[in-house]
Amino acid sequence: MAMNPLAKYTKIEEISTKLVTNGVIPYKEGVLGPKGVKCGVCARSARDEMTLNTPDMLLNGDAVSRVIENCVPNVIDADELYVNDVEMLLIAIKVASKEETYDINVVCPECEKEGRFERNLSYLLETAQAFEEIPSIDLDNGLRLEFRPLTWKEYSSFAERMFSEQQKTKFLETADIDKDEKVKIFSEVFENMAQLNFDMIGGVIAKIITPDGDEVVEKEFINEWLGQQSKGVLKLIREKMDEVLEIGVSHSMEVECDGCNHQWEIDGLKYDPSHFFE
């Protein structure tokens, strides 16, 4: 079959960016190409737009994986990218597609006026915090826990499970069913959400190092150990998990209401693909 003479014009890397994990949190073989953590980024194609408008693919994470693989030639397996790097690349793809800002609609907590603020996406890329060392905590019993971010596949699976439980809760709010049955379902939802939280905590522990120097990486052993820990230890681990997942692009922004001049900080500005590319 003849080589398409247009092939070299289909993928043009518009910008270059370095992954948040910075080579500090290693990837297994087959996730990244020869450039490692330095990635050229192409603009979205018409096919990418269709993918991002497919609800099922957005819900299970496939849309984001396929678009990243199409727009970032150095990414071979986007499912196994760490979620911090995925967020960075989503913003980079938007910038490569000549979209420099991201609008945020918020209500002023002082006067309740609704306002719209713009975030400069190039600035977010330039100021993103990179991993400088492997995140870890030392427990009083001598164990050292080393952490990693969730992969996109893991994150998407947790998001699907959470969505399913949220849908059950919405159903129960309006469902005309027996009170005992409603209590039973609410109890199941609570248990499922507790298990989801536990699984997420276990997912970010890369290894546990004993005082003797033994390294435990097997998930079944780590999860068994987790299940026997106190609330205090789980709280420490959860706080470290939240810290790890915050590294990268800034999720906060200082704003001022143009109605009453009230100033405050918006937190939790994650980049939801279902709205980010509208």
PDB file of C-alpha atoms in Angstrom:
ATOM      1  CA  MET A   1       0.000   0.000   0.000  1.00  0.00           C
ATOM      2  CA  ALA A   2       1.358   3.409  -0.992  1.00  0.00           C
ATOM      3  CA  MET A   3       2.357   5.889   1.717  1.00  0.00           C
ATOM      4  CA  ASN A   4      -0.144   8.720   2.078  1.00  0.00           C
ATOM      5  CA  PRO A   5       1.709  11.910   1.058  1.00  0.00           C
ATOM      6  CA  LEU A   6      -0.445  13.845   3.543  1.00  0.00           C
ATOM      7  CA  ALA A   7       0.562  11.704   6.521  1.00  0.00           C
ATOM      8  CA  LYS A   8       3.250  14.089   7.758  1.00  0.00           C
ATOM      9  CA  TYR A   9       0.723  16.936   7.833  1.00  0.00           C
ATOM     10  CA  THR A  10      -1.875  15.180   9.999  1.00  0.00           C
ATOM     11  CA  LYS A  11      -0.051  15.317  13.331  1.00  0.00           C
ATOM     12  CA  ILE A  12       1.692  18.579  14.122  1.00  0.00           C
ATOM     13  CA  GLU A  13       2.922  19.068  17.673  1.00  0.00           C
ATOM     14  CA  GLU A  14       1.836  22.606  18.554  1.00  0.00           C
ATOM     15  CA  ILE A  15       3.337  22.807  22.050  1.00  0.00           C
ATOM     16  CA  SER A  16       5.574  20.793  24.357  1.00  0.00           C
ATOM     17  CA  THR A  17       5.028  20.078  28.033  1.00  0.00           C
ATOM     18  CA  LYS A  18       6.630  18.028  30.783  1.00  0.00           C
ATOM     19  CA  LEU A  19       4.557  15.593  32.806  1.00  0.00           C
ATOM     20  CA  VAL A  20       3.829  16.421  36.431  1.00  0.00           C
ATOM     21  CA  THR A  21       5.241  13.101  37.641  1.00  0.00           C
ATOM     22  CA  ASN A  22       8.584  14.373  36.352  1.00  0.00           C
ATOM     23  CA  GLY A  23      10.206  10.929  36.172  1.00  0.00           C
ATOM     24  CA  VAL A  24      10.086  10.797  39.980  1.00  0.00           C
ATOM     25  CA  ILE A  25       7.000   8.581  39.985  1.00  0.00           C
ATOM     26  CA  PRO A  26       8.056   5.952  37.436  1.00  0.00           C
ATOM     27  CA  TYR A  27       5.897   4.485  34.700  1.00  0.00           C
ATOM     28  CA  LYS A  28       6.044   0.855  33.741  1.00  0.00           C
ATOM     29  CA  GLU A  29       7.274   0.013  30.259  1.00  0.00           C
ATOM     30  CA  GLY A  30       4.771   0.557  27.470  1.00  0.00           C
ATOM     31  CA  VAL A  31       3.024   3.652  28.850  1.00  0.00           C
ATOM     32  CA  LEU A  32       5.287   6.363  27.412  1.00  0.00           C
ATOM     33  CA  GLY A  33       7.325   6.528  24.223  1.00  0.00           C
ATOM     34  CA  PRO A  34      11.030   7.329  23.780  1.00  0.00           C
ATOM     35  CA  LYS A  35      10.674  10.978  24.852  1.00  0.00           C
ATOM     36  CA  GLY A  36       9.766   9.973  28.397  1.00  0.00           C
ATOM     37  CA  VAL A  37       8.100  12.718  30.427  1.00  0.00           C
ATOM     38  CA  LYS A  38       8.619  15.357  27.717  1.00  0.00           C
ATOM     39  CA  CYS A  39       5.566  15.313  25.465  1.00  0.00           C
ATOM     40  CA  GLY A  40       4.680  17.172  22.292  1.00  0.00           C
ATOM     41  CA  VAL A  41       0.967  17.965  22.078  1.00  0.00           C
ATOM     42  CA  CYS A  42      -1.226  18.228  18.964  1.00  0.00           C
ATOM     43  CA  ALA A  43      -4.551  20.000  18.500  1.00  0.00           C
ATOM     44  CA  ARG A  44      -7.802  18.045  18.749  1.00  0.00           C
ATOM     45  CA  SER A  45      -9.185  16.579  15.545  1.00  0.00           C
ATOM     46  CA  ALA A  46     -12.805  16.311  14.404  1.00  0.00           C
ATOM     47  CA  ARG A  47     -12.702  12.672  15.498  1.00  0.00           C
ATOM     48  CA  ASP A  48     -11.592  13.759  18.965  1.00  0.00           C
ATOM     49  CA  GLU A  49     -14.563  16.124  19.202  1.00  0.00           C
ATOM     50  CA  MET A  50     -16.925  13.242  18.414  1.00  0.00           C
ATOM     51  CA  THR A  51     -15.237  11.060  21.013  1.00  0.00           C
ATOM     52  CA  LEU A  52     -15.576  13.754  23.686  1.00  0.00           C
ATOM     53  CA  ASN A  53     -19.292  14.021  22.929  1.00  0.00           C
ATOM     54  CA  THR A  54     -19.980  10.321  23.510  1.00  0.00           C
ATOM     55  CA  PRO A  55     -21.535  10.065  27.013  1.00  0.00           C
ATOM     56  CA  ASP A  56     -20.677   6.416  27.662  1.00  0.00           C
ATOM     57  CA  MET A  57     -17.037   6.955  26.698  1.00  0.00           C
ATOM     58  CA  LEU A  58     -16.839  10.010  28.954  1.00  0.00           C
ATOM     59  CA  LEU A  59     -18.331   8.120  31.888  1.00  0.00           C
ATOM     60  CA  ASN A  60     -15.945   5.159  31.710  1.00  0.00           C
ATOM     61  CA  GLY A  61     -12.886   7.279  30.911  1.00  0.00           C
ATOM     62  CA  ASP A  62     -12.318   5.889  27.408  1.00  0.00           C
ATOM     63  CA  ALA A  63     -12.939   9.254  25.741  1.00  0.00           C
ATOM     64  CA  VAL A  64     -10.093  10.934  27.600  1.00  0.00           C
ATOM     65  CA  SER A  65      -7.719   8.012  27.005  1.00  0.00           C
ATOM     66  CA  ARG A  66      -8.386   7.893  23.271  1.00  0.00           C
ATOM     67  CA  VAL A  67      -8.084  11.669  22.817  1.00  0.00           C
ATOM     68  CA  ILE A  68      -4.800  11.814  24.733  1.00  0.00           C
ATOM     69  CA  GLU A  69      -3.354   8.947  22.687  1.00  0.00           C
ATOM     70  CA  ASN A  70      -4.419  10.726  19.507  1.00  0.00           C
ATOM     71  CA  CYS A  71      -3.141  14.175  20.508  1.00  0.00           C
ATOM     72  CA  VAL A  72       0.024  13.210  22.409  1.00  0.00           C
ATOM     73  CA  PRO A  73       2.121  10.897  20.192  1.00  0.00           C
ATOM     74  CA  ASN A  74       4.506  10.048  23.033  1.00  0.00           C
ATOM     75  CA  VAL A  75       1.691   8.499  25.105  1.00  0.00           C
ATOM     76  CA  ILE A  76       1.239   4.841  24.210  1.00  0.00           C
ATOM     77  CA  ASP A  77      -1.232   3.724  26.901  1.00  0.00           C
ATOM     78  CA  ALA A  78      -3.228   6.610  28.360  1.00  0.00           C
ATOM     79  CA  ASP A  79      -5.245   4.305  30.645  1.00  0.00           C
ATOM     80  CA  GLU A  80      -2.083   3.800  32.700  1.00  0.00           C
ATOM     81  CA  LEU A  81      -1.177   7.495  32.933  1.00  0.00           C
ATOM     82  CA  TYR A  82      -1.330   8.935  36.431  1.00  0.00           C
ATOM     83  CA  VAL A  83      -4.337  11.193  36.883  1.00  0.00           C
ATOM     84  CA  ASN A  84      -2.156  14.233  37.683  1.00  0.00           C
ATOM     85  CA  ASP A  85      -0.500  13.877  34.267  1.00  0.00           C
ATOM     86  CA  VAL A  86      -3.862  13.344  32.570  1.00  0.00           C
ATOM     87  CA  GLU A  87      -5.151  16.659  33.907  1.00  0.00           C
ATOM     88  CA  MET A  88      -1.977  18.408  32.720  1.00  0.00           C
ATOM     89  CA  LEU A  89      -2.308  16.908  29.234  1.00  0.00           C
ATOM     90  CA  LEU A  90      -6.010  17.798  28.936  1.00  0.00           C
ATOM     91  CA  ILE A  91      -5.098  21.434  29.518  1.00  0.00           C
ATOM     92  CA  ALA A  92      -2.162  21.176  27.106  1.00  0.00           C
ATOM     93  CA  ILE A  93      -4.447  19.735  24.403  1.00  0.00           C
ATOM     94  CA  LYS A  94      -6.821  22.652  24.878  1.00  0.00           C
ATOM     95  CA  VAL A  95      -3.923  25.129  24.535  1.00  0.00           C
ATOM     96  CA  ALA A  96      -2.604  23.284  21.465  1.00  0.00           C
ATOM     97  CA  SER A  97      -6.106  23.665  19.995  1.00  0.00           C
ATOM     98  CA  LYS A  98      -5.771  27.468  20.332  1.00  0.00           C
ATOM     99  CA  GLU A  99      -8.076  27.693  23.342  1.00  0.00           C
ATOM    100  CA  GLU A 100      -6.284  29.831  25.901  1.00  0.00           C
ATOM    101  CA  THR A 101      -8.908  30.276  28.612  1.00  0.00           C
ATOM    102  CA  TYR A 102     -11.337  28.265  30.706  1.00  0.00           C
ATOM    103  CA  ASP A 103     -14.483  29.951  32.068  1.00  0.00           C
ATOM    104  CA  ILE A 104     -15.713  29.377  35.606  1.00  0.00           C
ATOM    105  CA  ASN A 105     -19.184  30.420  36.765  1.00  0.00           C
ATOM    106  CA  VAL A 106     -19.465  31.065  40.505  1.00  0.00           C
ATOM    107  CA  VAL A 107     -21.821  32.794  42.943  1.00  0.00           C
ATOM    108  CA  CYS A 108     -20.397  35.404  45.315  1.00  0.00           C
ATOM    109  CA  PRO A 109     -20.765  34.135  48.914  1.00  0.00           C
ATOM    110  CA  GLU A 110     -21.263  37.717  50.115  1.00  0.00           C
ATOM    111  CA  CYS A 111     -23.886  39.245  47.788  1.00  0.00           C
ATOM    112  CA  GLU A 112     -24.923  36.086  45.870  1.00  0.00           C
ATOM    113  CA  LYS A 113     -24.289  37.676  42.494  1.00  0.00           C
ATOM    114  CA  GLU A 114     -23.303  35.180  39.804  1.00  0.00           C
ATOM    115  CA  GLY A 115     -20.089  35.961  37.980  1.00  0.00           C
ATOM    116  CA  ARG A 116     -17.819  34.466  35.353  1.00  0.00           C
ATOM    117  CA  PHE A 117     -14.056  34.287  35.661  1.00  0.00           C
ATOM    118  CA  GLU A 118     -11.414  33.208  33.160  1.00  0.00           C
ATOM    119  CA  ARG A 119      -8.392  31.031  33.871  1.00  0.00           C
ATOM    120  CA  ASN A 120      -5.352  31.401  31.638  1.00  0.00           C
ATOM    121  CA  LEU A 121      -4.503  27.845  30.612  1.00  0.00           C
ATOM    122  CA  SER A 122      -0.954  28.569  29.440  1.00  0.00           C
ATOM    123  CA  TYR A 123      -0.279  30.097  32.854  1.00  0.00           C
ATOM    124  CA  LEU A 124      -1.602  26.943  34.528  1.00  0.00           C
ATOM    125  CA  LEU A 125       0.807  24.821  32.501  1.00  0.00           C
ATOM    126  CA  GLU A 126       3.734  27.113  33.275  1.00  0.00           C
ATOM    127  CA  THR A 127       3.041  27.192  37.021  1.00  0.00           C
ATOM    128  CA  ALA A 128       2.136  23.523  37.533  1.00  0.00           C
ATOM    129  CA  GLN A 129       3.869  21.905  40.495  1.00  0.00           C
ATOM    130  CA  ALA A 130       5.946  18.821  39.651  1.00  0.00           C
ATOM    131  CA  PHE A 131       6.828  15.903  41.904  1.00  0.00           C
ATOM    132  CA  GLU A 132      10.297  16.439  43.379  1.00  0.00           C
ATOM    133  CA  GLU A 133      10.447  13.288  45.501  1.00  0.00           C
ATOM    134  CA  ILE A 134       8.442  10.151  46.116  1.00  0.00           C
ATOM    135  CA  PRO A 135       5.647  11.052  48.594  1.00  0.00           C
ATOM    136  CA  SER A 136       5.929   9.071  51.822  1.00  0.00           C
ATOM    137  CA  ILE A 137       4.999   8.996  55.493  1.00  0.00           C
ATOM    138  CA  ASP A 138       6.689   7.251  58.429  1.00  0.00           C
ATOM    139  CA  LEU A 139       4.453   5.619  61.023  1.00  0.00           C
ATOM    140  CA  ASP A 140       5.270   5.294  64.717  1.00  0.00           C
ATOM    141  CA  ASN A 141       5.737   1.525  64.340  1.00  0.00           C
ATOM    142  CA  GLY A 142       8.619   2.019  61.907  1.00  0.00           C
ATOM    143  CA  LEU A 143       6.728   1.343  58.685  1.00  0.00           C
ATOM    144  CA  ARG A 144       7.320   3.680  55.762  1.00  0.00           C
ATOM    145  CA  LEU A 145       4.521   4.115  53.228  1.00  0.00           C
ATOM    146  CA  GLU A 146       5.377   5.320  49.720  1.00  0.00           C
ATOM    147  CA  PHE A 147       2.619   6.780  47.574  1.00  0.00           C
ATOM    148  CA  ARG A 148       1.767   7.259  43.922  1.00  0.00           C
ATOM    149  CA  PRO A 149      -1.190   8.908  42.168  1.00  0.00           C
ATOM    150  CA  LEU A 150      -4.083   6.847  40.852  1.00  0.00           C
ATOM    151  CA  THR A 151      -3.879   5.823  37.214  1.00  0.00           C
ATOM    152  CA  TRP A 152      -6.546   7.145  34.870  1.00  0.00           C
ATOM    153  CA  LYS A 153      -8.012   3.630  34.628  1.00  0.00           C
ATOM    154  CA  GLU A 154      -8.258   3.366  38.421  1.00  0.00           C
ATOM    155  CA  TYR A 155      -9.641   6.889  38.778  1.00  0.00           C
ATOM    156  CA  SER A 156     -12.294   6.258  36.093  1.00  0.00           C
ATOM    157  CA  SER A 157     -13.340   3.002  37.739  1.00  0.00           C
ATOM    158  CA  PHE A 158     -13.770   4.750  41.097  1.00  0.00           C
ATOM    159  CA  ALA A 159     -15.709   7.573  39.401  1.00  0.00           C
ATOM    160  CA  GLU A 160     -18.079   5.063  37.769  1.00  0.00           C
ATOM    161  CA  ARG A 161     -18.688   3.348  41.091  1.00  0.00           C
ATOM    162  CA  MET A 162     -19.358   6.679  42.792  1.00  0.00           C
ATOM    163  CA  PHE A 163     -21.743   7.741  40.011  1.00  0.00           C
ATOM    164  CA  SER A 164     -23.656   4.483  40.407  1.00  0.00           C
ATOM    165  CA  GLU A 165     -24.112   5.032  44.147  1.00  0.00           C
ATOM    166  CA  GLN A 166     -25.123   8.663  43.616  1.00  0.00           C
ATOM    167  CA  GLN A 167     -27.787   7.542  41.132  1.00  0.00           C
ATOM    168  CA  LYS A 168     -29.184   5.141  43.727  1.00  0.00           C
ATOM    169  CA  THR A 169     -29.385   7.994  46.240  1.00  0.00           C
ATOM    170  CA  LYS A 170     -31.227  10.222  43.749  1.00  0.00           C
ATOM    171  CA  PHE A 171     -33.647   7.404  43.007  1.00  0.00           C
ATOM    172  CA  LEU A 172     -34.387   6.908  46.698  1.00  0.00           C
ATOM    173  CA  GLU A 173     -35.220  10.595  47.159  1.00  0.00           C
ATOM    174  CA  THR A 174     -38.294  10.281  44.926  1.00  0.00           C
ATOM    175  CA  ALA A 175     -38.996   6.539  44.876  1.00  0.00           C
ATOM    176  CA  ASP A 176     -42.336   5.331  46.234  1.00  0.00           C
ATOM    177  CA  ILE A 177     -41.092   2.224  47.995  1.00  0.00           C
ATOM    178  CA  ASP A 178     -41.462   0.632  51.411  1.00  0.00           C
ATOM    179  CA  LYS A 179     -39.624   2.458  54.209  1.00  0.00           C
ATOM    180  CA  ASP A 180     -37.747  -0.665  55.296  1.00  0.00           C
ATOM    181  CA  GLU A 181     -36.618  -1.284  51.727  1.00  0.00           C
ATOM    182  CA  LYS A 182     -35.454   2.310  51.440  1.00  0.00           C
ATOM    183  CA  VAL A 183     -33.431   2.000  54.666  1.00  0.00           C
ATOM    184  CA  LYS A 184     -31.899  -1.229  53.367  1.00  0.00           C
ATOM    185  CA  ILE A 185     -30.797   0.386  50.095  1.00  0.00           C
ATOM    186  CA  PHE A 186     -29.426   3.460  51.915  1.00  0.00           C
ATOM    187  CA  SER A 187     -27.406   1.111  54.121  1.00  0.00           C
ATOM    188  CA  GLU A 188     -26.020  -0.659  51.046  1.00  0.00           C
ATOM    189  CA  VAL A 189     -25.064   2.670  49.475  1.00  0.00           C
ATOM    190  CA  PHE A 190     -23.280   3.717  52.666  1.00  0.00           C
ATOM    191  CA  GLU A 191     -21.337   0.445  52.787  1.00  0.00           C
ATOM    192  CA  ASN A 192     -20.426   0.687  49.103  1.00  0.00           C
ATOM    193  CA  MET A 193     -19.187   4.264  49.511  1.00  0.00           C
ATOM    194  CA  ALA A 194     -17.117   3.258  52.545  1.00  0.00           C
ATOM    195  CA  GLN A 195     -15.565   0.425  50.522  1.00  0.00           C
ATOM    196  CA  LEU A 196     -14.910   2.819  47.647  1.00  0.00           C
ATOM    197  CA  ASN A 197     -13.063   5.175  49.985  1.00  0.00           C
ATOM    198  CA  PHE A 198     -11.047   2.259  51.388  1.00  0.00           C
ATOM    199  CA  ASP A 199     -10.143   1.025  47.892  1.00  0.00           C
ATOM    200  CA  MET A 200      -8.977   4.496  46.864  1.00  0.00           C
ATOM    201  CA  ILE A 201      -6.697   4.708  49.894  1.00  0.00           C
ATOM    202  CA  GLY A 202      -5.238   1.309  49.076  1.00  0.00           C
ATOM    203  CA  GLY A 203      -4.797   2.330  45.449  1.00  0.00           C
ATOM    204  CA  VAL A 204      -2.393   5.185  46.168  1.00  0.00           C
ATOM    205  CA  ILE A 205      -0.019   3.175  48.359  1.00  0.00           C
ATOM    206  CA  ALA A 206       2.781   2.052  46.049  1.00  0.00           C
ATOM    207  CA  LYS A 207       4.680   0.082  48.671  1.00  0.00           C
ATOM    208  CA  ILE A 208       5.181  -0.374  52.405  1.00  0.00           C
ATOM    209  CA  ILE A 209       8.740  -0.714  53.692  1.00  0.00           C
ATOM    210  CA  THR A 210       9.249  -2.526  56.990  1.00  0.00           C
ATOM    211  CA  PRO A 211      11.911  -1.581  59.587  1.00  0.00           C
ATOM    212  CA  ASP A 212      13.846  -4.650  58.359  1.00  0.00           C
ATOM    213  CA  GLY A 213      13.951  -3.232  54.840  1.00  0.00           C
ATOM    214  CA  ASP A 214      11.387  -5.597  53.300  1.00  0.00           C
ATOM    215  CA  GLU A 215       9.299  -3.963  50.561  1.00  0.00           C
ATOM    216  CA  VAL A 216       5.662  -5.014  50.314  1.00  0.00           C
ATOM    217  CA  VAL A 217       3.999  -4.124  47.000  1.00  0.00           C
ATOM    218  CA  GLU A 218       1.302  -6.816  46.776  1.00  0.00           C
ATOM    219  CA  LYS A 219      -2.123  -5.132  46.922  1.00  0.00           C
ATOM    220  CA  GLU A 220      -3.761  -8.002  48.800  1.00  0.00           C
ATOM    221  CA  PHE A 221      -1.219  -7.699  51.625  1.00  0.00           C
ATOM    222  CA  ILE A 222      -1.457  -3.907  51.706  1.00  0.00           C
ATOM    223  CA  ASN A 223      -5.272  -3.982  51.783  1.00  0.00           C
ATOM    224  CA  GLU A 224      -5.288  -6.642  54.505  1.00  0.00           C
ATOM    225  CA  TRP A 225      -2.965  -4.463  56.583  1.00  0.00           C
ATOM    226  CA  LEU A 226      -5.104  -1.375  55.934  1.00  0.00           C
ATOM    227  CA  GLY A 227      -8.207  -3.154  57.183  1.00  0.00           C
ATOM    228  CA  GLN A 228      -6.602  -3.572  60.600  1.00  0.00           C
ATOM    229  CA  GLN A 229      -5.511   0.043  61.093  1.00  0.00           C
ATOM    230  CA  SER A 230      -6.951   2.628  63.462  1.00  0.00           C
ATOM    231  CA  LYS A 231      -8.935   5.666  62.376  1.00  0.00           C
ATOM    232  CA  GLY A 232      -5.925   7.819  63.200  1.00  0.00           C
ATOM    233  CA  VAL A 233      -3.618   5.946  60.826  1.00  0.00           C
ATOM    234  CA  LEU A 234      -6.239   5.902  58.067  1.00  0.00           C
ATOM    235  CA  LYS A 235      -6.700   9.654  58.533  1.00  0.00           C
ATOM    236  CA  LEU A 236      -2.950  10.219  58.046  1.00  0.00           C
ATOM    237  CA  ILE A 237      -2.967   8.096  54.905  1.00  0.00           C
ATOM    238  CA  ARG A 238      -6.080   9.815  53.534  1.00  0.00           C
ATOM    239  CA  GLU A 239      -4.528  13.247  54.087  1.00  0.00           C
ATOM    240  CA  LYS A 240      -1.389  12.154  52.238  1.00  0.00           C
ATOM    241  CA  MET A 241      -3.510  10.762  49.406  1.00  0.00           C
ATOM    242  CA  ASP A 242      -5.303  14.102  49.048  1.00  0.00           C
ATOM    243  CA  GLU A 243      -1.935  15.871  49.054  1.00  0.00           C
ATOM    244  CA  VAL A 244      -0.578  13.590  46.307  1.00  0.00           C
ATOM    245  CA  LEU A 245      -3.635  14.076  44.095  1.00  0.00           C
ATOM    246  CA  GLU A 246      -3.339  17.867  44.433  1.00  0.00           C
ATOM    247  CA  ILE A 247       0.195  18.038  42.991  1.00  0.00           C
ATOM    248  CA  GLY A 248       0.267  19.467  39.479  1.00  0.00           C
ATOM    249  CA  VAL A 249      -2.016  22.109  38.034  1.00  0.00           C
ATOM    250  CA  SER A 250      -3.392  24.600  40.577  1.00  0.00           C
ATOM    251  CA  HIS A 251      -6.938  23.857  41.724  1.00  0.00           C
ATOM    252  CA  SER A 252      -7.534  27.226  43.391  1.00  0.00           C
ATOM    253  CA  MET A 253      -8.018  30.788  42.193  1.00  0.00           C
ATOM    254  CA  GLU A 254      -8.268  34.215  43.835  1.00  0.00           C
ATOM    255  CA  VAL A 255     -11.322  36.140  42.573  1.00  0.00           C
ATOM    256  CA  GLU A 256     -13.155  39.391  43.273  1.00  0.00           C
ATOM    257  CA  CYS A 257     -16.868  40.050  42.851  1.00  0.00           C
ATOM    258  CA  ASP A 258     -17.536  42.936  40.467  1.00  0.00           C
ATOM    259  CA  GLY A 259     -20.740  43.677  42.365  1.00  0.00           C
ATOM    260  CA  CYS A 260     -19.628  44.085  45.989  1.00  0.00           C
ATOM    261  CA  ASN A 261     -15.814  43.781  45.605  1.00  0.00           C
ATOM    262  CA  HIS A 262     -15.724  40.804  47.960  1.00  0.00           C
ATOM    263  CA  GLN A 263     -12.519  38.792  47.524  1.00  0.00           C
ATOM    264  CA  TRP A 264     -12.232  35.064  48.147  1.00  0.00           C
ATOM    265  CA  GLU A 265     -10.492  31.922  46.962  1.00  0.00           C
ATOM    266  CA  ILE A 266     -12.220  29.275  44.875  1.00  0.00           C
ATOM    267  CA  ASP A 267     -11.010  25.760  45.650  1.00  0.00           C
ATOM    268  CA  GLY A 268     -11.511  22.375  44.032  1.00  0.00           C
ATOM    269  CA  LEU A 269     -11.135  23.515  40.424  1.00  0.00           C
ATOM    270  CA  LYS A 270     -10.720  20.094  38.839  1.00  0.00           C
ATOM    271  CA  TYR A 271     -11.015  19.864  35.082  1.00  0.00           C
ATOM    272  CA  ASP A 272     -14.050  17.706  34.297  1.00  0.00           C
ATOM    273  CA  PRO A 273     -13.794  16.493  30.659  1.00  0.00           C
ATOM    274  CA  SER A 274     -17.601  16.441  30.340  1.00  0.00           C
ATOM    275  CA  HIS A 275     -17.601  20.268  30.588  1.00  0.00           C
ATOM    276  CA  PHE A 276     -13.991  21.258  29.948  1.00  0.00           C
ATOM    277  CA  PHE A 277     -14.155  20.736  26.177  1.00  0.00           C
ATOM    278  CA  GLU A 278     -17.595  22.230  25.524  1.00  0.00           C
TER     279      GLU A 278
END
